[in-house]
C-alpha cells in the first residue's frame, strides 16, 4: 500500500519529497495542496499519507534532505581543509548565492502553523547538534580554540547562514574582496591562540642594527 507500481517504498518517498520541494518553491507552502504534491509525484492522496502525515512533514523532510548542505559538499571537495578554512570558503560565498526559497517558506509557515513550527524546531536543532559535533571534533584536533563554547559557535554560524537565505544579496559577486576580508577575520577569531613566545632581540642587537 502506498507504493508506485514498479518502484520501492523508499523511491516513492524520494519522489514525494522532490515533488513537494518543487511545489513549495514555486507555489509557496500556503498555495500548495497535498493533491498537487501527490499528482506531481504520480501517486494518490492515500499513497502520500501512507508515507507522510501531511504538508508540514513533507516541508521539513525536504529541508532535511538538503542538510547539512554546502558545508558537507565543501568537506568532500576539500578533505585536507580545517573547519575554519571551510567556514571561510562558505562565508565568502554567501553574498553571491540566491536566497533560499524553501527555508524562507518553512520559516514563514512556522509562524502560522503549529505542526511546521514543531518540526522546524527539530530540524534546526538537528543541524545545530551536527555542527556542535563538528566544532568539538575540530577543537580536539587543535583547529578551533578549545576555550570557545561549541554551542555558541554553532548558533552564530547557523544564524548567519539562515539569515543569508532571507536577505537578498546586495553585492554582485560572492568574491567581493572586502566581504571576504571580513569573513576571514571573523573566522580567524575561532582559531587557537598562538601561545608561542615572541622572540625578543638580544641585548646589543639594536646597537648593531643601528650601526651604533
PDB file of C-alpha atoms in Angstrom, residues 3-184:
ATOM      1  CA  UNK A   3       3.810   2.327  -3.409  1.00  0.00           C
ATOM      2  CA  UNK A   4       4.082   3.342  -7.038  1.00  0.00           C
ATOM      3  CA  UNK A   5       3.980   0.312  -9.317  1.00  0.00           C
ATOM      4  CA  UNK A   6       7.489  -0.880 -10.155  1.00  0.00           C
ATOM      5  CA  UNK A   7       9.356   1.206  -7.538  1.00  0.00           C
ATOM      6  CA  UNK A   8      10.259   0.669  -3.903  1.00  0.00           C
ATOM      7  CA  UNK A   9       8.726   2.443  -0.920  1.00  0.00           C
ATOM      8  CA  UNK A  10      11.974   4.399  -0.464  1.00  0.00           C
ATOM      9  CA  UNK A  11      11.890   5.547  -4.081  1.00  0.00           C
ATOM     10  CA  UNK A  12       8.275   6.612  -3.682  1.00  0.00           C
ATOM     11  CA  UNK A  13       9.204   8.670  -0.606  1.00  0.00           C
ATOM     12  CA  UNK A  14      12.012  10.324  -2.554  1.00  0.00           C
ATOM     13  CA  UNK A  15       9.631  11.192  -5.385  1.00  0.00           C
ATOM     14  CA  UNK A  16       7.159  12.716  -2.937  1.00  0.00           C
ATOM     15  CA  UNK A  17       9.852  14.784  -1.197  1.00  0.00           C
ATOM     16  CA  UNK A  18      11.201  16.035  -4.527  1.00  0.00           C
ATOM     17  CA  UNK A  19       7.718  16.923  -5.779  1.00  0.00           C
ATOM     18  CA  UNK A  20       6.952  18.713  -2.514  1.00  0.00           C
ATOM     19  CA  UNK A  21      10.172  20.738  -2.627  1.00  0.00           C
ATOM     20  CA  UNK A  22       9.445  21.924  -6.165  1.00  0.00           C
ATOM     21  CA  UNK A  23       5.811  22.729  -5.374  1.00  0.00           C
ATOM     22  CA  UNK A  24       6.668  24.708  -2.229  1.00  0.00           C
ATOM     23  CA  UNK A  25       9.374  26.657  -4.062  1.00  0.00           C
ATOM     24  CA  UNK A  26       7.081  27.508  -6.977  1.00  0.00           C
ATOM     25  CA  UNK A  27       3.695  27.943  -5.284  1.00  0.00           C
ATOM     26  CA  UNK A  28       4.593  28.597  -1.664  1.00  0.00           C
ATOM     27  CA  UNK A  29       3.605  26.476   1.314  1.00  0.00           C
ATOM     28  CA  UNK A  30       0.197  28.086   1.690  1.00  0.00           C
ATOM     29  CA  UNK A  31      -0.573  27.776  -2.012  1.00  0.00           C
ATOM     30  CA  UNK A  32       0.353  24.112  -2.306  1.00  0.00           C
ATOM     31  CA  UNK A  33      -2.234  21.386  -1.738  1.00  0.00           C
ATOM     32  CA  UNK A  34      -1.498  17.792  -0.795  1.00  0.00           C
ATOM     33  CA  UNK A  35      -3.250  16.802  -4.020  1.00  0.00           C
ATOM     34  CA  UNK A  36      -0.766  18.920  -6.026  1.00  0.00           C
ATOM     35  CA  UNK A  37       2.195  17.082  -4.488  1.00  0.00           C
ATOM     36  CA  UNK A  38       0.627  13.661  -4.955  1.00  0.00           C
ATOM     37  CA  UNK A  39      -0.208  14.377  -8.601  1.00  0.00           C
ATOM     38  CA  UNK A  40       3.310  15.671  -9.321  1.00  0.00           C
ATOM     39  CA  UNK A  41       4.784  12.511  -7.784  1.00  0.00           C
ATOM     40  CA  UNK A  42       2.346  10.285  -9.690  1.00  0.00           C
ATOM     41  CA  UNK A  43       0.609   8.826  -6.633  1.00  0.00           C
ATOM     42  CA  UNK A  44      -2.795   9.100  -4.981  1.00  0.00           C
ATOM     43  CA  UNK A  45      -3.511  11.200  -1.891  1.00  0.00           C
ATOM     44  CA  UNK A  46      -3.886   7.976   0.054  1.00  0.00           C
ATOM     45  CA  UNK A  47      -0.444   6.795  -1.052  1.00  0.00           C
ATOM     46  CA  UNK A  48       1.049  10.107   0.079  1.00  0.00           C
ATOM     47  CA  UNK A  49      -0.498   9.767   3.533  1.00  0.00           C
ATOM     48  CA  UNK A  50       0.879   6.236   3.747  1.00  0.00           C
ATOM     49  CA  UNK A  51       4.338   7.819   3.841  1.00  0.00           C
ATOM     50  CA  UNK A  52       3.831  11.262   5.396  1.00  0.00           C
ATOM     51  CA  UNK A  53       1.433  12.865   7.868  1.00  0.00           C
ATOM     52  CA  UNK A  54       0.873  15.855   5.613  1.00  0.00           C
ATOM     53  CA  UNK A  55       2.377  19.005   4.131  1.00  0.00           C
ATOM     54  CA  UNK A  56       4.276  20.017   7.263  1.00  0.00           C
ATOM     55  CA  UNK A  57       6.240  16.785   7.427  1.00  0.00           C
ATOM     56  CA  UNK A  58       6.977  16.935   3.698  1.00  0.00           C
ATOM     57  CA  UNK A  59       8.257  20.501   4.003  1.00  0.00           C
ATOM     58  CA  UNK A  60      10.705  19.675   6.773  1.00  0.00           C
ATOM     59  CA  UNK A  61      11.702  16.389   5.131  1.00  0.00           C
ATOM     60  CA  UNK A  62      12.613  18.369   2.014  1.00  0.00           C
ATOM     61  CA  UNK A  63      14.813  20.618   4.157  1.00  0.00           C
ATOM     62  CA  UNK A  64      16.394  17.631   5.915  1.00  0.00           C
ATOM     63  CA  UNK A  65      17.239  16.092   2.554  1.00  0.00           C
ATOM     64  CA  UNK A  66      19.333  19.135   1.720  1.00  0.00           C
ATOM     65  CA  UNK A  67      21.023  19.463   5.109  1.00  0.00           C
ATOM     66  CA  UNK A  68      23.763  19.942   6.143  1.00  0.00           C
ATOM     67  CA  UNK A  69      24.218  21.048   2.526  1.00  0.00           C
ATOM     68  CA  UNK A  70      27.019  23.292   1.385  1.00  0.00           C
ATOM     69  CA  UNK A  71      29.374  22.619   4.281  1.00  0.00           C
ATOM     70  CA  UNK A  72      29.197  18.877   3.619  1.00  0.00           C
ATOM     71  CA  UNK A  73      29.974  19.488  -0.058  1.00  0.00           C
ATOM     72  CA  UNK A  74      32.982  21.568   0.952  1.00  0.00           C
ATOM     73  CA  UNK A  75      34.208  18.772   3.219  1.00  0.00           C
ATOM     74  CA  UNK A  76      34.048  16.350   0.301  1.00  0.00           C
ATOM     75  CA  UNK A  77      35.731  18.779  -2.101  1.00  0.00           C
ATOM     76  CA  UNK A  78      38.469  19.851   0.350  1.00  0.00           C
ATOM     77  CA  UNK A  79      39.173  16.926   2.721  1.00  0.00           C
ATOM     78  CA  UNK A  80      42.528  18.448   3.745  1.00  0.00           C
ATOM     79  CA  UNK A  81      40.996  21.747   4.940  1.00  0.00           C
ATOM     80  CA  UNK A  82      40.408  22.593   8.592  1.00  0.00           C
ATOM     81  CA  UNK A  83      36.939  23.584   9.815  1.00  0.00           C
ATOM     82  CA  UNK A  84      37.892  27.300   9.940  1.00  0.00           C
ATOM     83  CA  UNK A  85      39.168  27.038   6.338  1.00  0.00           C
ATOM     84  CA  UNK A  86      35.840  25.556   5.243  1.00  0.00           C
ATOM     85  CA  UNK A  87      33.846  28.197   7.130  1.00  0.00           C
ATOM     86  CA  UNK A  88      35.867  30.894   5.380  1.00  0.00           C
ATOM     87  CA  UNK A  89      35.051  29.382   1.979  1.00  0.00           C
ATOM     88  CA  UNK A  90      31.375  29.044   2.868  1.00  0.00           C
ATOM     89  CA  UNK A  91      31.086  32.521   4.357  1.00  0.00           C
ATOM     90  CA  UNK A  92      32.888  34.169   1.445  1.00  0.00           C
ATOM     91  CA  UNK A  93      30.266  32.848  -0.966  1.00  0.00           C
ATOM     92  CA  UNK A  94      27.171  33.917   0.976  1.00  0.00           C
ATOM     93  CA  UNK A  95      26.600  37.298  -0.739  1.00  0.00           C
ATOM     94  CA  UNK A  96      26.602  35.699  -4.188  1.00  0.00           C
ATOM     95  CA  UNK A  97      24.212  32.834  -3.566  1.00  0.00           C
ATOM     96  CA  UNK A  98      20.453  33.111  -4.217  1.00  0.00           C
ATOM     97  CA  UNK A  99      18.035  33.378  -1.327  1.00  0.00           C
ATOM     98  CA  UNK A 100      16.745  30.025  -0.126  1.00  0.00           C
ATOM     99  CA  UNK A 101      13.075  29.930  -1.097  1.00  0.00           C
ATOM    100  CA  UNK A 102      12.412  26.611   0.652  1.00  0.00           C
ATOM    101  CA  UNK A 103      13.833  27.665   4.018  1.00  0.00           C
ATOM    102  CA  UNK A 104      12.038  31.002   3.691  1.00  0.00           C
ATOM    103  CA  UNK A 105       8.736  29.186   3.138  1.00  0.00           C
ATOM    104  CA  UNK A 106       9.427  26.989   6.167  1.00  0.00           C
ATOM    105  CA  UNK A 107      10.252  29.918   8.449  1.00  0.00           C
ATOM    106  CA  UNK A 108       7.165  31.864   7.368  1.00  0.00           C
ATOM    107  CA  UNK A 109       4.922  28.806   7.685  1.00  0.00           C
ATOM    108  CA  UNK A 110       6.307  28.088  11.159  1.00  0.00           C
ATOM    109  CA  UNK A 111       4.854  31.373  12.407  1.00  0.00           C
ATOM    110  CA  UNK A 112       1.340  30.340  11.385  1.00  0.00           C
ATOM    111  CA  UNK A 113       1.325  26.550  11.554  1.00  0.00           C
ATOM    112  CA  UNK A 114       1.989  24.757  14.829  1.00  0.00           C
ATOM    113  CA  UNK A 115       2.928  21.498  13.114  1.00  0.00           C
ATOM    114  CA  UNK A 116       5.534  23.237  10.950  1.00  0.00           C
ATOM    115  CA  UNK A 117       6.837  25.136  13.985  1.00  0.00           C
ATOM    116  CA  UNK A 118       7.305  21.937  15.973  1.00  0.00           C
ATOM    117  CA  UNK A 119       9.024  20.126  13.130  1.00  0.00           C
ATOM    118  CA  UNK A 120      11.224  23.136  12.312  1.00  0.00           C
ATOM    119  CA  UNK A 121      12.482  23.243  15.880  1.00  0.00           C
ATOM    120  CA  UNK A 122      13.562  19.634  15.479  1.00  0.00           C
ATOM    121  CA  UNK A 123      15.142  20.374  12.080  1.00  0.00           C
ATOM    122  CA  UNK A 124      17.126  23.387  13.273  1.00  0.00           C
ATOM    123  CA  UNK A 125      18.038  21.563  16.469  1.00  0.00           C
ATOM    124  CA  UNK A 126      19.394  18.654  14.434  1.00  0.00           C
ATOM    125  CA  UNK A 127      21.553  20.954  12.308  1.00  0.00           C
ATOM    126  CA  UNK A 128      22.777  22.685  15.445  1.00  0.00           C
ATOM    127  CA  UNK A 129      23.729  19.359  17.090  1.00  0.00           C
ATOM    128  CA  UNK A 130      25.524  18.258  13.912  1.00  0.00           C
ATOM    129  CA  UNK A 131      27.525  21.474  13.824  1.00  0.00           C
ATOM    130  CA  UNK A 132      28.340  21.339  17.545  1.00  0.00           C
ATOM    131  CA  UNK A 133      29.840  17.883  16.982  1.00  0.00           C
ATOM    132  CA  UNK A 134      31.934  19.278  14.117  1.00  0.00           C
ATOM    133  CA  UNK A 135      33.246  22.085  16.297  1.00  0.00           C
ATOM    134  CA  UNK A 136      34.120  19.715  19.144  1.00  0.00           C
ATOM    135  CA  UNK A 137      35.968  17.435  16.750  1.00  0.00           C
ATOM    136  CA  UNK A 138      37.848  20.435  15.327  1.00  0.00           C
ATOM    137  CA  UNK A 139      38.747  21.529  18.866  1.00  0.00           C
ATOM    138  CA  UNK A 140      40.047  18.039  19.659  1.00  0.00           C
ATOM    139  CA  UNK A 141      42.306  18.290  16.596  1.00  0.00           C
ATOM    140  CA  UNK A 142      43.573  21.738  17.522  1.00  0.00           C
ATOM    141  CA  UNK A 143      41.772  23.535  14.684  1.00  0.00           C
ATOM    142  CA  UNK A 144      39.442  25.632  16.864  1.00  0.00           C
ATOM    143  CA  UNK A 145      40.223  27.378  20.150  1.00  0.00           C
ATOM    144  CA  UNK A 146      39.233  24.958  22.923  1.00  0.00           C
ATOM    145  CA  UNK A 147      38.315  27.897  25.189  1.00  0.00           C
ATOM    146  CA  UNK A 148      35.346  28.794  22.959  1.00  0.00           C
ATOM    147  CA  UNK A 149      31.865  27.347  23.541  1.00  0.00           C
ATOM    148  CA  UNK A 150      30.914  24.949  20.687  1.00  0.00           C
ATOM    149  CA  UNK A 151      27.208  25.729  21.217  1.00  0.00           C
ATOM    150  CA  UNK A 152      27.812  29.457  20.816  1.00  0.00           C
ATOM    151  CA  UNK A 153      29.903  28.932  17.665  1.00  0.00           C
ATOM    152  CA  UNK A 154      27.246  26.672  16.132  1.00  0.00           C
ATOM    153  CA  UNK A 155      24.417  29.060  16.922  1.00  0.00           C
ATOM    154  CA  UNK A 156      26.287  32.052  15.484  1.00  0.00           C
ATOM    155  CA  UNK A 157      27.087  30.205  12.250  1.00  0.00           C
ATOM    156  CA  UNK A 158      23.502  28.975  11.856  1.00  0.00           C
ATOM    157  CA  UNK A 159      22.143  32.483  12.383  1.00  0.00           C
ATOM    158  CA  UNK A 160      24.446  33.813   9.652  1.00  0.00           C
ATOM    159  CA  UNK A 161      23.607  31.049   7.174  1.00  0.00           C
ATOM    160  CA  UNK A 162      19.844  31.172   7.814  1.00  0.00           C
ATOM    161  CA  UNK A 163      19.928  34.945   7.637  1.00  0.00           C
ATOM    162  CA  UNK A 164      21.615  34.809   4.237  1.00  0.00           C
ATOM    163  CA  UNK A 165      18.644  32.788   2.973  1.00  0.00           C
ATOM    164  CA  UNK A 166      16.292  35.600   3.981  1.00  0.00           C
ATOM    165  CA  UNK A 167      18.286  38.605   2.735  1.00  0.00           C
ATOM    166  CA  UNK A 168      18.714  39.183  -0.981  1.00  0.00           C
ATOM    167  CA  UNK A 169      22.384  39.539  -1.993  1.00  0.00           C
ATOM    168  CA  UNK A 170      23.491  43.172  -2.009  1.00  0.00           C
ATOM    169  CA  UNK A 171      26.708  42.575  -3.900  1.00  0.00           C
ATOM    170  CA  UNK A 172      27.148  41.474  -7.475  1.00  0.00           C
ATOM    171  CA  UNK A 173      29.583  38.696  -6.630  1.00  0.00           C
ATOM    172  CA  UNK A 174      30.369  36.342  -3.763  1.00  0.00           C
ATOM    173  CA  UNK A 175      34.062  37.041  -4.434  1.00  0.00           C
ATOM    174  CA  UNK A 176      33.865  40.605  -3.180  1.00  0.00           C
ATOM    175  CA  UNK A 177      37.243  41.302  -1.588  1.00  0.00           C
ATOM    176  CA  UNK A 178      36.033  43.423   1.320  1.00  0.00           C
ATOM    177  CA  UNK A 179      33.425  40.816   2.317  1.00  0.00           C
ATOM    178  CA  UNK A 180      35.981  38.006   2.124  1.00  0.00           C
ATOM    179  CA  UNK A 181      38.385  40.021   4.272  1.00  0.00           C
ATOM    180  CA  UNK A 182      35.680  40.494   6.921  1.00  0.00           C
ATOM    181  CA  UNK A 183      34.719  36.799   6.900  1.00  0.00           C
ATOM    182  CA  UNK A 184      38.370  35.776   7.133  1.00  0.00           C
TER     183      UNK A 184
END
